[in-house]
Coordinates of C-alpha atoms in Angstrom, one line a residue:
X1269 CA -117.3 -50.8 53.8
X1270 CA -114.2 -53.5 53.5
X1271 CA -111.3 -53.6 55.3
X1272 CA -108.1 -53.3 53.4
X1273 CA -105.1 -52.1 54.3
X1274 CA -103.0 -52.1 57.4
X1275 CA -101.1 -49.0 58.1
X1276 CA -100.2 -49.8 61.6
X1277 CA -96.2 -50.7 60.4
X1278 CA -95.7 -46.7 60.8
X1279 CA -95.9 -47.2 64.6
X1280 CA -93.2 -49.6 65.7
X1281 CA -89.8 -48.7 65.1
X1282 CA -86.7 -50.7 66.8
X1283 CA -86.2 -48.2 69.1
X1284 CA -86.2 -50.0 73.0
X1285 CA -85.8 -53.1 72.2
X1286 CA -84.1 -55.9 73.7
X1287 CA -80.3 -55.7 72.9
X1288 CA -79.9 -59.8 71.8
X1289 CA -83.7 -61.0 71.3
X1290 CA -83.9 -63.4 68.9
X1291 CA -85.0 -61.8 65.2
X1292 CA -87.2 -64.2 64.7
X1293 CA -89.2 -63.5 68.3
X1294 CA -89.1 -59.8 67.0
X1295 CA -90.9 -60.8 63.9
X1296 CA -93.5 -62.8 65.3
X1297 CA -94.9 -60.2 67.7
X1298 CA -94.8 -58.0 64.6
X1299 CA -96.6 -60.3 62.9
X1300 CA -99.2 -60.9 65.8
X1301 CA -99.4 -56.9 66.4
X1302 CA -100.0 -56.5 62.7
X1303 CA -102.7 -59.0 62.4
X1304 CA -104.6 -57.4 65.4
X1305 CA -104.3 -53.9 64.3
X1306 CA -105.7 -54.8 60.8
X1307 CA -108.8 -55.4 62.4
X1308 CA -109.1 -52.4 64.1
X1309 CA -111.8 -49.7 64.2
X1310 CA -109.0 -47.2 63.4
X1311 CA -107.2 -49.3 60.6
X1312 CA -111.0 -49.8 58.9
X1313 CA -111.3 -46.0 58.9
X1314 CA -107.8 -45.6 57.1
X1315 CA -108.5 -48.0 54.9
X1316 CA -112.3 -46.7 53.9
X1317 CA -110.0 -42.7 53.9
X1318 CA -107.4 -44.1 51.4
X1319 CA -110.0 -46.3 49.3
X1320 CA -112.2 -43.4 48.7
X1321 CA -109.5 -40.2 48.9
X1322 CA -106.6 -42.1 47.1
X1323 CA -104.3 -39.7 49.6
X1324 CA -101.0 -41.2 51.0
X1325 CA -100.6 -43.4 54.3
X1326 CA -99.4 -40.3 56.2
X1327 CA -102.8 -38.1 55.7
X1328 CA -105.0 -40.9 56.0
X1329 CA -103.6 -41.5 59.7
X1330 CA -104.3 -37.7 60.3
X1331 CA -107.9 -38.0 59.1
X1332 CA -108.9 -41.3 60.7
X1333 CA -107.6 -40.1 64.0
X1334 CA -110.2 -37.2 63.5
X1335 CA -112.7 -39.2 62.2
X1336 CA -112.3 -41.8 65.3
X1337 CA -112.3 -38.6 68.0
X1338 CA -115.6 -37.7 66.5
X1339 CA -116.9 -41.1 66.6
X1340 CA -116.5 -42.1 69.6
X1341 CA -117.2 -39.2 71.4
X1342 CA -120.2 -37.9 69.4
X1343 CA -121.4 -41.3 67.9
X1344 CA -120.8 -44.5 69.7
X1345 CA -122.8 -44.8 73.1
X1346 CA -119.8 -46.4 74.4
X1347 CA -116.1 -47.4 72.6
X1348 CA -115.5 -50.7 71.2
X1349 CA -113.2 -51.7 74.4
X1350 CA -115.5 -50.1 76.7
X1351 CA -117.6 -51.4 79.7
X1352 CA -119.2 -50.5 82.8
X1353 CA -117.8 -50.7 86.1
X1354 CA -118.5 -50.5 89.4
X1355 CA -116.4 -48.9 91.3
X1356 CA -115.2 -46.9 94.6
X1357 CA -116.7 -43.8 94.4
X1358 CA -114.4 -40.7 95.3
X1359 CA -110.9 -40.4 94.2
X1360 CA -109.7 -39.5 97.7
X1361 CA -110.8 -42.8 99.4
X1362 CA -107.5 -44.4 98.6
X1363 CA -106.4 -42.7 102.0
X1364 CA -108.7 -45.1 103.8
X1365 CA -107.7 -48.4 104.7
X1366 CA -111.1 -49.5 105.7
X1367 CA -113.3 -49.6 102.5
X1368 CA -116.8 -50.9 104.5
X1369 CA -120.2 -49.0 103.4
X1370 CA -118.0 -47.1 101.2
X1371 CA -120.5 -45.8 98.2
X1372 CA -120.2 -47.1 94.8
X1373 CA -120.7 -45.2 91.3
X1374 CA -120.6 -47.2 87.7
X1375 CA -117.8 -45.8 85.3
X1376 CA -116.7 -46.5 81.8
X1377 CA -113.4 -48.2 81.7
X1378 CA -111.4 -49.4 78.5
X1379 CA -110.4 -52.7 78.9
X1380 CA -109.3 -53.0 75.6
X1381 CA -107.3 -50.4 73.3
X1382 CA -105.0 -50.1 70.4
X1383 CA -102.6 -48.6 72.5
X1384 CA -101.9 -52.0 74.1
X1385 CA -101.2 -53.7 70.7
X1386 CA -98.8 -51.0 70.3
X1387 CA -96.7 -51.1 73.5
X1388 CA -96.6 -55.0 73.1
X1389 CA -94.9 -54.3 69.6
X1390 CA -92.8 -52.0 70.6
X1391 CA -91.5 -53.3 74.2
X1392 CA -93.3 -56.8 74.8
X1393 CA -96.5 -58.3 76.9
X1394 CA -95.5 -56.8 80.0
X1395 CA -95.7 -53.3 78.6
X1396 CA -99.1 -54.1 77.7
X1397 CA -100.0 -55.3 81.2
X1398 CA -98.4 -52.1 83.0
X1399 CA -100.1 -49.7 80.3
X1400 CA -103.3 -51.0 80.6
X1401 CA -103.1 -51.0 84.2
X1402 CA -101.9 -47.2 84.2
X1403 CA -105.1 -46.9 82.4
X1404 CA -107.6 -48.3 83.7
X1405 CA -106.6 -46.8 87.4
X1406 CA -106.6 -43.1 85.3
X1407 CA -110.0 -43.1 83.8
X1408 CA -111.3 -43.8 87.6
X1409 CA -109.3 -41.2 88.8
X1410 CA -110.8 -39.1 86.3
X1411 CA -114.1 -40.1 86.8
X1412 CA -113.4 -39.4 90.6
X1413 CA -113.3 -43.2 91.3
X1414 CA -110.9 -45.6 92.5
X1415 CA -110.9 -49.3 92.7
X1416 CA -109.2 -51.8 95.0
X1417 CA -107.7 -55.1 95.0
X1418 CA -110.8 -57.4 94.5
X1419 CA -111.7 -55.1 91.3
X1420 CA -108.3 -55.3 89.9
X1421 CA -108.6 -58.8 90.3
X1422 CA -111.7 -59.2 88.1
X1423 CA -110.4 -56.3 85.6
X1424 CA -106.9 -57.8 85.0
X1425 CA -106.2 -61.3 85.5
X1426 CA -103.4 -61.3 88.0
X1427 CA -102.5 -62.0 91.6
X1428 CA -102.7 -59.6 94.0
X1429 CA -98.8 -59.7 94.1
X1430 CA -97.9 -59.5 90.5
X1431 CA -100.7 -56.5 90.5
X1432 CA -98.8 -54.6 93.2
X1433 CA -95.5 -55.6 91.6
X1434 CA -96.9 -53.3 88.7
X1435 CA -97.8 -50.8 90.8
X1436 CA -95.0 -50.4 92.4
X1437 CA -93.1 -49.9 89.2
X1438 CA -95.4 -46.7 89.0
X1439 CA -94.6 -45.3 92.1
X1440 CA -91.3 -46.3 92.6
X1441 CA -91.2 -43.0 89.9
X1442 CA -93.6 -40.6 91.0
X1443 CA -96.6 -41.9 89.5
X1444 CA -100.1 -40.8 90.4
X1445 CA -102.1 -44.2 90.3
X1446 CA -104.1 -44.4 93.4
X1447 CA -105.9 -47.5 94.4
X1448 CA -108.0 -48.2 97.5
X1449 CA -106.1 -49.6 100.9
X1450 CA -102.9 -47.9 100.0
X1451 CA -100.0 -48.3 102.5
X1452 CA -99.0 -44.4 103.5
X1453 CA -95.3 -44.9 102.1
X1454 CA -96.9 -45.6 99.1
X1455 CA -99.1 -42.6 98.9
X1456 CA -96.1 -40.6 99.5
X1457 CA -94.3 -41.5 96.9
X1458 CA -97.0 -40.2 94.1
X1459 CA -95.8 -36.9 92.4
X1460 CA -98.1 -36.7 89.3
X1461 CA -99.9 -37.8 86.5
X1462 CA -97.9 -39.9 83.9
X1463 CA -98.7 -37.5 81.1
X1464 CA -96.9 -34.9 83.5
X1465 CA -93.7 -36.6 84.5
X1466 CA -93.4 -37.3 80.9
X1467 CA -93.4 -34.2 80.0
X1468 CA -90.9 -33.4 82.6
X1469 CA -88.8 -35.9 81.7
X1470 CA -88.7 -35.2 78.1
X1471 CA -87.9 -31.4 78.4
X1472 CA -85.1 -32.8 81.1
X1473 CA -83.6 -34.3 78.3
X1474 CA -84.1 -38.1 78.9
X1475 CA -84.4 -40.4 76.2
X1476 CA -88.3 -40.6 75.0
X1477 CA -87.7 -44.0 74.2
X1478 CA -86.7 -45.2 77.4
X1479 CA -88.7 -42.9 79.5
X1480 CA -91.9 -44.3 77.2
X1481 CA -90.8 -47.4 78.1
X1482 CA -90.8 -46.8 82.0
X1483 CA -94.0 -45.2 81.8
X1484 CA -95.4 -47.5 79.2
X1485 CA -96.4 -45.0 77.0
X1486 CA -97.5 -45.8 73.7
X1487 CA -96.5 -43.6 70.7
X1488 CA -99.9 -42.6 69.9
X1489 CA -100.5 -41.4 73.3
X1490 CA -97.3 -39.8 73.4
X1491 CA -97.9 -37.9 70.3
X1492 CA -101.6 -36.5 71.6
X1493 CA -100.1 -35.4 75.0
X1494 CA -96.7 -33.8 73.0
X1495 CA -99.1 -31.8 70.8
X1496 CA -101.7 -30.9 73.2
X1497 CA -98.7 -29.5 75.6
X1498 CA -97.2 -27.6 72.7
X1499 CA -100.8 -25.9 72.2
X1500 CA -100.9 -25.0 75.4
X1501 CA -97.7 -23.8 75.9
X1502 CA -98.7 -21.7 72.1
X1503 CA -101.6 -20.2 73.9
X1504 CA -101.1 -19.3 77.4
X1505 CA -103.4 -16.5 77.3
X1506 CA -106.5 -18.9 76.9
X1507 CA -108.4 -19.6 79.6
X1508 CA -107.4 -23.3 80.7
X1509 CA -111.0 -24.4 80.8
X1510 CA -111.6 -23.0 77.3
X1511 CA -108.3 -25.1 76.5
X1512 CA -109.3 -28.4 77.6
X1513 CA -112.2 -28.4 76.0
X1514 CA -110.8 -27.9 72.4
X1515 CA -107.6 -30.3 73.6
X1516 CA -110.1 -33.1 75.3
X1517 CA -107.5 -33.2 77.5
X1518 CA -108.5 -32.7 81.8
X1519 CA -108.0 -29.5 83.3
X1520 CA -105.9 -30.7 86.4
X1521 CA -103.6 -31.6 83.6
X1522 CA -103.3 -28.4 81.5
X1523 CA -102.7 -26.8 85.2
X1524 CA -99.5 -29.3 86.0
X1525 CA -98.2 -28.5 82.2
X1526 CA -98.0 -25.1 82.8
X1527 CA -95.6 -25.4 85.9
X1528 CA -93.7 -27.7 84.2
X1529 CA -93.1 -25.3 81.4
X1530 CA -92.9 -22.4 83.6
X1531 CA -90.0 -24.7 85.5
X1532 CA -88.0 -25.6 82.9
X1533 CA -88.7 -22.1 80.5
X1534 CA -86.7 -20.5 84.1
X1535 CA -84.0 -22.8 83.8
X1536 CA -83.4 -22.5 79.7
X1537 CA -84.8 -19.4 78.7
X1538 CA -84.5 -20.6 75.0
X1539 CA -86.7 -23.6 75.1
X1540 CA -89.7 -22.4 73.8
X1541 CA -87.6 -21.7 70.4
X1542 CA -85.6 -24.5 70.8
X1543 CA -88.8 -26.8 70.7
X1544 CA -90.9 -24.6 68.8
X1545 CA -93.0 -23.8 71.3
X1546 CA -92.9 -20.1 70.7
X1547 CA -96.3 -18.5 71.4
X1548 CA -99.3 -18.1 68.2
X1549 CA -103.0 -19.2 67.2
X1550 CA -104.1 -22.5 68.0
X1551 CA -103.7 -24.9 65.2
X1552 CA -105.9 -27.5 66.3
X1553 CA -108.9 -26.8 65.7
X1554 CA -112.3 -26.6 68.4
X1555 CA -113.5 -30.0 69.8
X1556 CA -115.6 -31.5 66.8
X1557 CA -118.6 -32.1 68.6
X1558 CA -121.2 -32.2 65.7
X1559 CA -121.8 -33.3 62.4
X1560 CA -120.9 -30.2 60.9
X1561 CA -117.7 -29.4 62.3
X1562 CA -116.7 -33.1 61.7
X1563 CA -117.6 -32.1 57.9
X1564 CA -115.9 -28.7 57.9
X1565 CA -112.8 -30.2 59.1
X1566 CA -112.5 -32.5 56.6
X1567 CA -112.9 -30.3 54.0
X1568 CA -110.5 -27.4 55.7
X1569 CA -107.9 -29.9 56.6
X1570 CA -108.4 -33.2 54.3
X1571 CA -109.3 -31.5 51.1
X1572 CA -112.8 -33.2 51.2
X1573 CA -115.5 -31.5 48.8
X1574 CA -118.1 -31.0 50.7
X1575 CA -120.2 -33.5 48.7
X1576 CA -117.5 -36.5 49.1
X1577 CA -118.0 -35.3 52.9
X1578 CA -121.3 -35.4 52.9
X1579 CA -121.3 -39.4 52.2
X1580 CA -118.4 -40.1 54.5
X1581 CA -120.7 -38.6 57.3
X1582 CA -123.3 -40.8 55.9
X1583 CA -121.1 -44.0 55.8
X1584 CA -120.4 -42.9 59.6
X1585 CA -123.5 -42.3 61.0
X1586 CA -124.7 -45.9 59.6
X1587 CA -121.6 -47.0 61.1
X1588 CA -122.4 -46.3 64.4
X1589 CA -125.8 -46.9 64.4
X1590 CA -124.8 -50.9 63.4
X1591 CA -122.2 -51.0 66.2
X1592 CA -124.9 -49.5 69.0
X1593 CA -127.6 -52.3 67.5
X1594 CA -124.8 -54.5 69.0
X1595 CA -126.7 -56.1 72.4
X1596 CA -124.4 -55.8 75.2
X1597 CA -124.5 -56.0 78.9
X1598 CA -122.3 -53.8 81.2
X1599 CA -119.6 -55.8 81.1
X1600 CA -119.5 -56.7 77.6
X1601 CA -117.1 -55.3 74.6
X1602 CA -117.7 -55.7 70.9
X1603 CA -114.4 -57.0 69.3
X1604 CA -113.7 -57.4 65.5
X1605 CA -113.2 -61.0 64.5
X1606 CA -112.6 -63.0 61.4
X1607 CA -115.4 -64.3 60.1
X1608 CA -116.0 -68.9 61.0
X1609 CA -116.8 -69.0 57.1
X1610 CA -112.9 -67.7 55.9
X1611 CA -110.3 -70.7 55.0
X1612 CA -107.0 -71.1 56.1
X1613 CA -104.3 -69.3 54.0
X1614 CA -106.3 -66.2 52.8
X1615 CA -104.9 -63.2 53.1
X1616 CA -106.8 -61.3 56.3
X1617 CA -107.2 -58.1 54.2
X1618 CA -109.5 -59.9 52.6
X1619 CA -111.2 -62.1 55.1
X1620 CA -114.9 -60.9 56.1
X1621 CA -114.5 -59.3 59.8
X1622 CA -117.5 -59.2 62.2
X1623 CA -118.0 -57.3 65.0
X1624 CA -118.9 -59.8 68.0
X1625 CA -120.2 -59.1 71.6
X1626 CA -117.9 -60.4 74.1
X1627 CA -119.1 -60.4 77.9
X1628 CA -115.7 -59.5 79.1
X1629 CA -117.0 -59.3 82.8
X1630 CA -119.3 -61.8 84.5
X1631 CA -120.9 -62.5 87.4
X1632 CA -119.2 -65.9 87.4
X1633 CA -115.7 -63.5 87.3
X1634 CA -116.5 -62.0 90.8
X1635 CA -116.8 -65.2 92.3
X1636 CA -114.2 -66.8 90.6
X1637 CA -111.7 -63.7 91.2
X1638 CA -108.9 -64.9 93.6
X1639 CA -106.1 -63.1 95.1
X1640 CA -103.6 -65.7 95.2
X1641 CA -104.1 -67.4 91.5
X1642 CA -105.9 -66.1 88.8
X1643 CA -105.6 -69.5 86.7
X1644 CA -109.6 -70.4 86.8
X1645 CA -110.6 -66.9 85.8
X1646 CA -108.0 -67.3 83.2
X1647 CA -109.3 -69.9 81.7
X1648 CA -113.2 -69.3 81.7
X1649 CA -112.5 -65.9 80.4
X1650 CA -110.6 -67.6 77.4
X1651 CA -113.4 -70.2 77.2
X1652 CA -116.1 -67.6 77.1
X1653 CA -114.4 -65.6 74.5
X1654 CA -113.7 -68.2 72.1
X1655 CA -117.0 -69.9 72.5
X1656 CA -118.8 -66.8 72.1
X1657 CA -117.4 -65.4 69.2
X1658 CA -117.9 -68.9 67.3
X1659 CA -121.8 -68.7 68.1
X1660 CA -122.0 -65.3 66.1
X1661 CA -120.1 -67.0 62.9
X1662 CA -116.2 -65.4 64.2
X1663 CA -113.2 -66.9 65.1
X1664 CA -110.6 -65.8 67.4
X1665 CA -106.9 -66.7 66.8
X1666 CA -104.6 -67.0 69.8
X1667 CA -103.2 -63.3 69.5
X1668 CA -106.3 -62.1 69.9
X1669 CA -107.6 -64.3 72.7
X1670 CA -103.5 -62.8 74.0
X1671 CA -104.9 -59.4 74.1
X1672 CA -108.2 -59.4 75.0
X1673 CA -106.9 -61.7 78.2
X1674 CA -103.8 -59.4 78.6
X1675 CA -101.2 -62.0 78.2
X1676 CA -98.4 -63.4 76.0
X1677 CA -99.5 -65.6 73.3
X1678 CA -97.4 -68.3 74.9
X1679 CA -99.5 -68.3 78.0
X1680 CA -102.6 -68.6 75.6
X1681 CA -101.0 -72.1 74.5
X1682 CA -99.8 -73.3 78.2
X1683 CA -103.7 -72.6 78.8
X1684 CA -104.8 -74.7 76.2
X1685 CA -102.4 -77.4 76.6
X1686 CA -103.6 -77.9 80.6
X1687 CA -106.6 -78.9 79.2
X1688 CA -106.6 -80.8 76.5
X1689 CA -110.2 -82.7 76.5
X1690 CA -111.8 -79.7 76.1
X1691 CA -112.2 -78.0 72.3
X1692 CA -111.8 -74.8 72.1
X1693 CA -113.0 -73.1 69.0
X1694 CA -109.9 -70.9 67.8
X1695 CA -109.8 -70.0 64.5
X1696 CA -106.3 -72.5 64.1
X1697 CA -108.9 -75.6 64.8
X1698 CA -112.1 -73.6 62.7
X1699 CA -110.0 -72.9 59.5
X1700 CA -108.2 -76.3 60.2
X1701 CA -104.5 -74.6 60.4
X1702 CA -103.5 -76.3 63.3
X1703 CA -101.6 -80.1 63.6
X1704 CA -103.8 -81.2 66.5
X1705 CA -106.8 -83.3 66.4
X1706 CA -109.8 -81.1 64.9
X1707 CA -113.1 -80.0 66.7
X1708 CA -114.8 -81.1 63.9
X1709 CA -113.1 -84.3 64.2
X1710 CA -113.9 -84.9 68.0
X1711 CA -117.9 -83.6 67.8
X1712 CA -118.1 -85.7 64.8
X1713 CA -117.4 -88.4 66.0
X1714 CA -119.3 -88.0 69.6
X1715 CA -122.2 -87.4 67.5
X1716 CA -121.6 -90.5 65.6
X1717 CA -121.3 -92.8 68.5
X1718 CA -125.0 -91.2 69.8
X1719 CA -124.3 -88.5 72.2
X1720 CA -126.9 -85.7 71.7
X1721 CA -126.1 -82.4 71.1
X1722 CA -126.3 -81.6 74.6
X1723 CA -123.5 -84.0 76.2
X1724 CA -121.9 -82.7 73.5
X1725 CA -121.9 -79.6 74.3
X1726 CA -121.1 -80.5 78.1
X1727 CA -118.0 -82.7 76.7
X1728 CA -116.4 -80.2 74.3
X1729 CA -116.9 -76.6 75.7
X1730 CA -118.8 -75.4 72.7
X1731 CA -122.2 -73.4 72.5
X1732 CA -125.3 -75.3 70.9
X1733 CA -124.6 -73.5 68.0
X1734 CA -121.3 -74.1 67.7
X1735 CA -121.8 -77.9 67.7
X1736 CA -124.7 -77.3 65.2
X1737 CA -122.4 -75.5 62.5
X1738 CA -119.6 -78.4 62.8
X1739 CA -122.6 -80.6 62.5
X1740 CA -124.2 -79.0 59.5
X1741 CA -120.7 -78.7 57.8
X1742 CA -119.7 -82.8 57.8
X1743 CA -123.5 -83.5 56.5
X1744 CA -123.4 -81.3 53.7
X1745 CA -120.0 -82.3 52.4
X1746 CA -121.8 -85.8 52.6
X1747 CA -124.8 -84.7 50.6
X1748 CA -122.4 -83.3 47.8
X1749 CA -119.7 -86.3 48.0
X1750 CA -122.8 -88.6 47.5
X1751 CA -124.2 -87.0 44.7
X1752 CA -120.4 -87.3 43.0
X1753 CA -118.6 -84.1 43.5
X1754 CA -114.9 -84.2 43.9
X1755 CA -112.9 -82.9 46.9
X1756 CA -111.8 -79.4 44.8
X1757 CA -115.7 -78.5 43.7
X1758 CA -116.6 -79.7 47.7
X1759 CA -114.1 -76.7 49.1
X1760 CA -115.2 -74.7 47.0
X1761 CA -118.9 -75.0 47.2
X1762 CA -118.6 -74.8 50.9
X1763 CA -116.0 -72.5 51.4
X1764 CA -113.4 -74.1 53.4
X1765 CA -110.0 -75.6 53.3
X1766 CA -108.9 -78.7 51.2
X1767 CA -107.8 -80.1 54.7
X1768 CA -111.0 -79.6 56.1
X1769 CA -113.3 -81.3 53.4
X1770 CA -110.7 -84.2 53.1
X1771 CA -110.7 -84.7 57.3
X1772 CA -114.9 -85.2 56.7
X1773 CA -114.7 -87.3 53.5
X1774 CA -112.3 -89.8 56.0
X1775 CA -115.1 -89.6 58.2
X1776 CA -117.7 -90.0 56.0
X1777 CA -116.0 -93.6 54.6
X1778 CA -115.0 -94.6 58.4
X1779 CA -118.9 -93.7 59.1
X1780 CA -120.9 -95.1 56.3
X1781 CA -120.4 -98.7 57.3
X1782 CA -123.7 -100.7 58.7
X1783 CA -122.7 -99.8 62.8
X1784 CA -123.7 -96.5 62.1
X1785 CA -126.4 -96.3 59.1
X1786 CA -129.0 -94.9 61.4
X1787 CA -127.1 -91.8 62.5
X1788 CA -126.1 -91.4 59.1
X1789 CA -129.6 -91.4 57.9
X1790 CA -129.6 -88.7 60.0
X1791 CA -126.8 -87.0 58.8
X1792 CA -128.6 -87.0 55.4
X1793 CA -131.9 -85.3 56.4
X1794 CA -129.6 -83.0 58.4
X1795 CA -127.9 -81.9 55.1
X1796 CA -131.7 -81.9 52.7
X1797 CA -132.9 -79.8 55.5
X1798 CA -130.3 -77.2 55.4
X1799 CA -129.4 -77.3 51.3
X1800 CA -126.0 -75.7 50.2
X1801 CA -126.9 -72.2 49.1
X1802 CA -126.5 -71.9 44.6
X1803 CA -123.6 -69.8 44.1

């Protein structure tokens, strides 16, 4: 199954931006939003929904979302963006301000969702920051956890100030985000879930715009919560805990709803009919928790015949079973990467994605984890992630290295730039799009003056088999530019950009004087040993 399309342009509107920001800043993160949500889980299953259904960009969206419930809650041992966690067990023990011998529990947390790509579309990088903050403080809370400081720390690469800066944000309106060592006047100031005080502030009449932006609430959030409410407010005679298991949705919340409709229903006896909210059968239909709900619902409500069912449910099941083969510690994430092999210049619809294992929390991250400046964590984070997804033949570009890290794609470069004699493997220096000084260029040439592959390794950042592939590449293009090939046939025997193949043919002529004959002797058994496979 092949990626292909992107539908994600039907989330971000204009609304809450800015007033003055530059067009052309707008555009960009556009850009960089679109290019991360094309290779998303959720945009793979629209794509496969519209490729085999032939159904408009509207009911694909409503299909994949049920596909994508089903899947990761029936399928997937843990989401894509999901790792283990220990934390603070008991949600009460924020009240404590000693947290010695307290017991510990291990909870999923996602540390990485599509929700973040939308809120930095829509209102900017600190959105993301604040929403995936929110977040990962809920799920604990829901998991009757909590976590403190030093865990934030390690989760979400700020300072202990900017993370309570955040925080405070929250409260400052009511929010119920509870973290361990809280000062009293803090505590005090928590009203409710955000999901609630939306609500309430929506049916008060506030803009949802704004009031999305003060919570940072992305749309697709705001859409489950708004329909979920308007089911429960359709069925009040339901038990609640019959309701929250067919809405997925926590019973504490469904209980705060309620009084929030009641409240407001007092004060404007025609809201229900205003909103159309007025009371029927519940249009959602039960959780899908097996195979064949999953396939009755997408015949019911997707006009699937059952046979073109069947093989979707197929095509899932196979699905998931490759993304649980995946290896992965605790702390480690799979993310969905363009493939080391794909040029510069070609369209990412059709680049080859593959789904790499990133260890998104280390041991190394505790120790390094500092209250007061979060730059080393930073940047061994952004190392690890760009090193390791070049050893399983992927690239990550600088938006995607901006989201998995939680910052703005201009911190990305000020992180690069403070260190510039080490090589890090981004797909801008793998596909050769970039204007600086290439990796290739740099292990080439340390392998040329007779640095083995280990000082290599130790000079430039990059994994053994990193070097080996950079390696590999510059000796085969010298085993077909010896044996008379031109530059065009080269690229595209090999696969790789024009600029690429030309920077190794100037290194092959620099090279192929007397000084270094032996090491390119070497090159050349290099190349016969590994021979270019016959298209």
């Amino acid at each position: 199954m092949q990626d292909t399309a992107n539908p994600i342009g039907k989330l971000w509107t204009s609304e809450g931006l800015a007033v003055g920001r530059p067009a052309f800043f707008r555009q960009r993160i556009l850009t960089q939003a679109a290019s991360l949500e094309a290779k998303s889980l959720f945009n793979f299953l629209v794509s496969e929904i519209r490729t085999r259904r032939e159904v408009p960009l509207e009911e694909a969206i409503l299909a994949a979302r049920d596909v994508l419930e089903y899947l990761e809650r029936n399928l997937l041992t843990r989401t894509l963006g999901q790792i283990q966690f220990p934390a603070i067990s008991g949600r009460e023990n924020h009240k404590k301000r000693s947290r010695a011998n307290q017991p510990e529990k291990l909870i999923n947390l996602t540390v990485v969702a599509e929700e973040d790509i939308e809120l930095m579309a829509e209102f900017g990088t600190v959105a993301l920051q604040r929403g995936r903050l929110a977040r990962l403080i809920e799920e604990a809370y829901a998991q009757d956890a909590i976590l403190d400081g030093h865990r934030l720390s390690v989760l979400f690469l700020q300072t202990h100030r900017g993370i309570r800066a955040l925080l405070q944000s929250f409260w400052q309106q009511g929010v119920l985000l509870p973290v361990a060592g809280m000062k009293r006047t803090n505590r005090q100031l928590m009203q409710g879930l955000r999901g609630v005080l939306a609500i309430d502030r929506y049916l008060s009449g506030e803009d949802l715009t704004a009031l999305r932006k003060d919570l940072a609430i992305s749309t697709s959030r705001w859409q489950r919560w708004w329909q979920s409410f308007k089911e429960l407010v359709r069925n009040q005679d339901r038990p609640l805990a019959e309701l929250a298991g067919t809405l997925q949705e926590p019973v504490e919340l469904l209980t705060a709803w309620r009084e929030v409709y009641e409240d407001h229903r007092k004060k404007d006896p025609g809201l229900a009919a205003r909103l159309g909210l007025n009371q029927g059968t519940l249009s959602k239909p039960d959780a899908i928790t097996n195979r064949q709900a999953l396939g009755e619902l997408l015949c019911r409500r997707h006009g699937y015949s059952p046979a073109a069912a069947e093989q979707f449910l197929d095509d899932l099941v196979d699905l998931a079973a490759r993304l649980n083969r995946q290896e992965r510690a605790p702390g480690a994430i799979i993310y969905q990467a363009v493939s080391d092999r794909e040029p510069a210049g070609k369209k990412l619809a059709e680049c080859e994605l593959k789904a790499v294992v990133l260890d998104y929390v280390t041991r190394e991250d505790w120790e390094l984890a500092n209250r007061d400046n979060a730059e080393a964590l930073k940047w061994t984070r952004l190392l690890r992630f760009a090193a390791q997804a070049r050893s399983q033949g992927a690239t990550l570009n600088q938006p995607d290295l901006a989201l998995l890290l939680g910052l703005s794609t201009k911190s990305i470069q000020s992180l690069l730039k403070k260190h510039p004699g080490v090589v890090v493997p981004t797909r801008g220096l793998v596909a050769d799009m970039g204007p600086a000084l290439s990796h290739a260029d740099k292990i080439i040439r340390l392998y040329m003056d007779g640095y083995t592959e280990t000082e290599i390794v130790r000079r430039t950042g990059h994994s053994y088999e990193s070097v080996e592939n950079y390696l590999l590449d510059f000796a085969r293009v010298t085993y077909l530019l010896e044996r008379g090939l031109p530059v065009p046939a080269i690229r595209k025997v090999l696969g790789c950009s024009r600029r690429l193949v030309e920077k190794h043919v100037s290194l092959y002529r620099e090279f192929s004087g007397p000084d270094h004959a032996f090491m390119m002797a070497k090159v050349r058994r290099l190349a016969e040993a590994h021979p270019v496979k016959k298209n």
